[in-house]
Amino acid sequence: MKSDIDRPYLVQLRSAMLLVPWLLVIAVSGVAALQGVHETLRQPLLHIQENTLSEAMRILSRNIAALRRDVLLTASMVEPATTGVDEAGSRMAERFCIKFAQTTERYDQVRWLDERGQEKLRVNYRDRQAILIPPAELQDKSDRPYFRETIRLEKGEVYFSALDLNVEHGQIEKPIQPTLRIATPIFDAAGVRQGIIVLNYRADVLLERLREMRFSNDLEIHLLNQEGYWLLAPNRSDEWGWLLDRPNKTLIRANAPLWRAMLIDDQGVFEDDDGIWSFERFNLADSALQERFGRITTISPITWRLLVRLPKAYLVQQEWKWRLAILFICFGATGLAFWSSSRLALARKALEQRSHALAGANQELRQSMETLQALQDELVRAEKLSSLGLMVAGVAHELNTPLGSATVALSVLEQRTEQLRSQMAIGLKKSDLERFVADGQDGVKLATAAIERAAGLVKQFKQLAVDRTTMEARIFDLAEVVRNAHPLLRRWDDKRLVRLALKLPENLPMDSYPGPLGQVVGNLVDNALMHAFPAGRQGLLRVSATAWGESEARIIVEDDGEGIPAEILPRIYDPFFTTRRHEGGTGLGLHLVHQLVTTLLQGRIEIQSATGEYGGISGTRVTVTVPRVVEHSQRSGA
């Protein structure tokens, strides 16, 4: 008798029965796909557009933060030269400004203006060369708005100018050079205002970074000032209209509804016939930026507006491509369904047979897995027993000597007792009793000492099993200075992915420089948080301090982060060496730490690090050892 699989008409019937559901699925799916292609295509593109806008905002924020740090760093390095008439201090300030301009490569000018607005130092950076301008060519800038605004600021406050084109000798420099001026006041050691530091930032670096960071070739990035003129546009001829005699080149004239929408909302999405616009306002006067970067001052509120456009033509083009692709897929799927339904009918029996065989194989596999798990559990138990056996063997070996001594002493005492009993039977002499008492005392002392030694060993093995910005010197408490060295050490945010372990001594007085010591600890904590733990990585930061010997103190900052590669370790103290320059790093943190520790604090510093290659432990340990009392001669020199 033939089976169903051998009858052709039954095979055709099965094929038809299998084909009908396929055709229904293809028809319904095709219609749904054609109707949903608009939103299906739109949402990923909007997501890319939003990511592009967010990344552009982050680039602006990071650059503003880096500019603020740079001007404050320059001020801190120039301020020592403002005290007295020390030529060495002035030369040091000049060397720093030259090296700073050469290293950063993003400032056209680095200047120091005195309290009257007269340039005291200017370094020009042109053609990859930093040039110190002779004193005879220094100019009076007292009438410039950036001087008048900055000279009134307090220490730590930073001034930002409007973003415009650089002007040389009354004419716009050609080729055009977008420029942003950053300034901050400087003070001498007595707190007297000594002028300002001004950096001329080459903003073309920032603008080109924005121009090149698009996640899709079809997106357009626009940057406008508060009057609606383009600072960055897809068509370069639209840029800098108010400076290049092109007053009509504004978004107000090009797309008035979009401009009105941007005036109403700080951020949002606007859609018109030109496409979909995502926009967001970047204002240096915003409280959020002030809180993050510190006090920022401008002549007038500086507002930039970022826009990312997704062209409507691109959306329509992509929709038609997807619709045609869906139609081709439906036709292909229909043909495939005809072919597959017949093949499926013929293969059903074979599938059933293979399923049965697979079930048997799965059963064997489960048995093998159970056997493997049992072997693994047995191996774990053996490993635990091996470890326990080693400990027991160690205990037995160490206890053998004192217990043996106690046994011998007690055995001898027992023998002497038997001898005494025998002598008592035949007549005990006083000398025999005295000798027995003396021997007994010696034996008891020996046994007691041996037992105490055994008890000490047991205690040891039990423990082993259980344990698996001022330059003034003054007297201060080490724990207080370390705790105040960084805001996070006083109050750690428990929501951070990185945890803190703080261990500080009680009542450990120091006669040294609390300001530089606090700066060392703060820089080390910042360095660990910036380099050891990239975004999203959890870890532990340990900060501890203790007395070291009779005359020193030791501070340790260690983490379990990424570690420092071996090829970088020899250069970590070099000035301006950094692996995070694109994130605003200056490369001076560890250099300053090394200088402060080895000179002013009269101590030493050691760094040990591992990157966790081949599955090993990663992390970095920085050990700073300083005298608790600095030498009097160096204290006076400070």
CSV table of N, CA and C in Angstrom, one decimal, residues 178-231:
chain,number,residue,atom,x,y,z
A,178,PRO,N,37.7,83.1,10.9
A,178,PRO,CA,36.8,83.2,12.1
A,178,PRO,C,37.5,83.3,13.4
A,179,THR,N,37.2,84.2,14.3
A,179,THR,CA,37.9,84.4,15.5
A,179,THR,C,36.9,84.5,16.7
A,180,LEU,N,37.3,83.9,17.8
A,180,LEU,CA,36.6,84.1,19.1
A,180,LEU,C,37.6,84.5,20.1
A,181,ARG,N,37.4,85.6,20.9
A,181,ARG,CA,38.3,86.0,21.9
A,181,ARG,C,37.9,85.6,23.3
A,182,ILE,N,38.8,85.0,24.0
A,182,ILE,CA,38.5,84.6,25.4
A,182,ILE,C,39.5,85.3,26.3
A,183,ALA,N,39.0,85.8,27.4
A,183,ALA,CA,39.9,86.6,28.3
A,183,ALA,C,39.5,86.4,29.7
A,184,THR,N,40.5,86.6,30.6
A,184,THR,CA,40.3,86.5,32.1
A,184,THR,C,41.3,87.4,32.8
A,185,PRO,N,40.9,88.0,33.9
A,185,PRO,CA,41.8,88.9,34.6
A,185,PRO,C,42.9,88.1,35.4
A,186,ILE,N,44.0,88.7,35.7
A,186,ILE,CA,45.1,88.1,36.4
A,186,ILE,C,45.4,89.0,37.6
A,187,PHE,N,45.9,88.4,38.7
A,187,PHE,CA,46.1,89.1,40.0
A,187,PHE,C,47.5,88.7,40.5
A,188,ASP,N,48.2,89.6,41.3
A,188,ASP,CA,49.4,89.2,41.9
A,188,ASP,C,49.1,88.4,43.2
A,189,ALA,N,50.2,88.1,43.9
A,189,ALA,CA,50.1,87.3,45.1
A,189,ALA,C,49.3,88.0,46.2
A,190,ALA,N,49.3,89.4,46.1
A,190,ALA,CA,48.5,90.1,47.1
A,190,ALA,C,47.0,90.3,46.7
A,191,GLY,N,46.7,89.8,45.5
A,191,GLY,CA,45.3,89.9,45.1
A,191,GLY,C,45.0,91.2,44.3
A,192,VAL,N,46.1,91.9,43.9
A,192,VAL,CA,45.9,93.2,43.2
A,192,VAL,C,45.8,92.9,41.7
A,193,ARG,N,44.8,93.5,41.1
A,193,ARG,CA,44.6,93.2,39.6
A,193,ARG,C,45.8,93.7,38.8
A,194,GLN,N,46.3,92.8,37.9
A,194,GLN,CA,47.5,93.1,37.2
A,194,GLN,C,47.3,93.1,35.7
A,195,GLY,N,46.1,93.0,35.2
A,195,GLY,CA,45.8,93.0,33.8
A,195,GLY,C,44.9,91.9,33.4
A,196,ILE,N,45.0,91.5,32.1
A,196,ILE,CA,44.2,90.4,31.6
A,196,ILE,C,45.0,89.5,30.7
A,197,ILE,N,44.5,88.3,30.5
A,197,ILE,CA,45.1,87.3,29.5
A,197,ILE,C,44.0,87.2,28.4
A,198,VAL,N,44.4,87.3,27.1
A,198,VAL,CA,43.5,87.3,26.0
A,198,VAL,C,44.0,86.2,25.0
A,199,LEU,N,43.2,85.3,24.6
A,199,LEU,CA,43.5,84.3,23.6
A,199,LEU,C,42.6,84.5,22.4
A,200,ASN,N,43.2,84.6,21.2
A,200,ASN,CA,42.4,84.7,20.0
A,200,ASN,C,42.3,83.3,19.4
A,201,TYR,N,41.1,82.7,19.5
A,201,TYR,CA,40.8,81.3,19.1
A,201,TYR,C,40.5,81.3,17.6
A,202,ARG,N,41.2,80.4,16.9
A,202,ARG,CA,40.9,80.1,15.5
A,202,ARG,C,39.6,79.3,15.4
A,203,ALA,N,38.5,79.9,15.2
A,203,ALA,CA,37.2,79.2,15.3
A,203,ALA,C,37.0,78.4,14.0
A,204,ASP,N,37.8,78.5,13.0
A,204,ASP,CA,37.6,77.7,11.8
A,204,ASP,C,37.8,76.2,12.2
A,205,VAL,N,38.6,75.9,13.2
A,205,VAL,CA,38.8,74.5,13.7
A,205,VAL,C,37.5,74.0,14.1
A,206,LEU,N,36.8,74.7,15.0
A,206,LEU,CA,35.5,74.3,15.5
A,206,LEU,C,34.4,74.2,14.3
A,207,LEU,N,34.4,75.2,13.5
A,207,LEU,CA,33.4,75.2,12.4
A,207,LEU,C,33.6,74.0,11.4
A,208,GLU,N,34.9,73.7,11.1
A,208,GLU,CA,35.1,72.6,10.2
A,208,GLU,C,34.8,71.3,10.8
A,209,ARG,N,35.0,71.2,12.2
A,209,ARG,CA,34.7,70.0,12.9
A,209,ARG,C,33.1,69.8,12.8
A,210,LEU,N,32.4,70.8,12.9
A,210,LEU,CA,30.9,70.7,12.8
A,210,LEU,C,30.5,70.3,11.4
A,211,ARG,N,31.2,70.9,10.4
A,211,ARG,CA,30.9,70.7,9.0
A,211,ARG,C,31.1,69.2,8.6
A,212,GLU,N,32.1,68.6,9.3
A,212,GLU,CA,32.5,67.2,8.9
A,212,GLU,C,31.9,66.1,9.7
A,213,MET,N,31.2,66.5,10.8
A,213,MET,CA,30.7,65.5,11.7
A,213,MET,C,29.4,64.9,11.4
A,214,ARG,N,28.8,65.1,10.2
A,214,ARG,CA,27.5,64.6,9.8
A,214,ARG,C,27.5,63.0,9.8
A,215,PHE,N,26.5,62.5,10.4
A,215,PHE,CA,26.3,61.0,10.4
A,215,PHE,C,25.7,60.5,9.1
A,216,SER,N,25.2,61.4,8.3
A,216,SER,CA,24.6,61.0,7.0
A,216,SER,C,25.0,62.1,6.0
A,217,ASN,N,25.4,61.7,4.7
A,217,ASN,CA,25.8,62.7,3.7
A,217,ASN,C,24.6,63.6,3.3
A,218,ASP,N,23.4,63.2,3.6
A,218,ASP,CA,22.2,64.0,3.1
A,218,ASP,C,21.8,65.0,4.2
A,219,LEU,N,22.4,65.0,5.3
A,219,LEU,CA,22.0,66.0,6.3
A,219,LEU,C,22.8,67.3,6.1
A,220,GLU,N,22.2,68.4,6.5
A,220,GLU,CA,22.8,69.7,6.4
A,220,GLU,C,22.9,70.3,7.8
A,221,ILE,N,24.1,70.9,8.1
A,221,ILE,CA,24.3,71.5,9.4
A,221,ILE,C,24.4,73.0,9.2
A,222,HIS,N,23.7,73.7,10.0
A,222,HIS,CA,23.7,75.2,10.0
A,222,HIS,C,24.0,75.7,11.4
A,223,LEU,N,24.8,76.8,11.4
A,223,LEU,CA,25.0,77.5,12.7
A,223,LEU,C,24.8,79.0,12.4
A,224,LEU,N,23.9,79.6,13.2
A,224,LEU,CA,23.6,81.0,13.0
A,224,LEU,C,23.8,81.8,14.3
A,225,ASN,N,24.1,83.1,14.1
A,225,ASN,CA,24.2,83.9,15.3
A,225,ASN,C,22.9,84.5,15.7
A,226,GLN,N,22.8,85.3,16.7
A,226,GLN,CA,21.5,85.7,17.3
A,226,GLN,C,20.8,86.7,16.3
A,227,GLU,N,21.4,87.2,15.3
A,227,GLU,CA,20.7,88.1,14.3
A,227,GLU,C,20.2,87.2,13.1
A,228,GLY,N,20.5,85.9,13.1
A,228,GLY,CA,20.0,85.1,12.0
A,228,GLY,C,21.0,85.0,10.9
A,229,TYR,N,22.2,85.5,11.0
A,229,TYR,CA,23.3,85.4,10.0
A,229,TYR,C,23.9,84.0,10.1
A,230,TRP,N,24.3,83.4,9.0
A,230,TRP,CA,25.0,82.1,9.0
A,230,TRP,C,26.5,82.3,9.4
A,231,LEU,N,26.9,81.5,10.4
A,231,LEU,CA,28.3,81.3,10.8
A,231,LEU,C,28.8,80.0,10.1
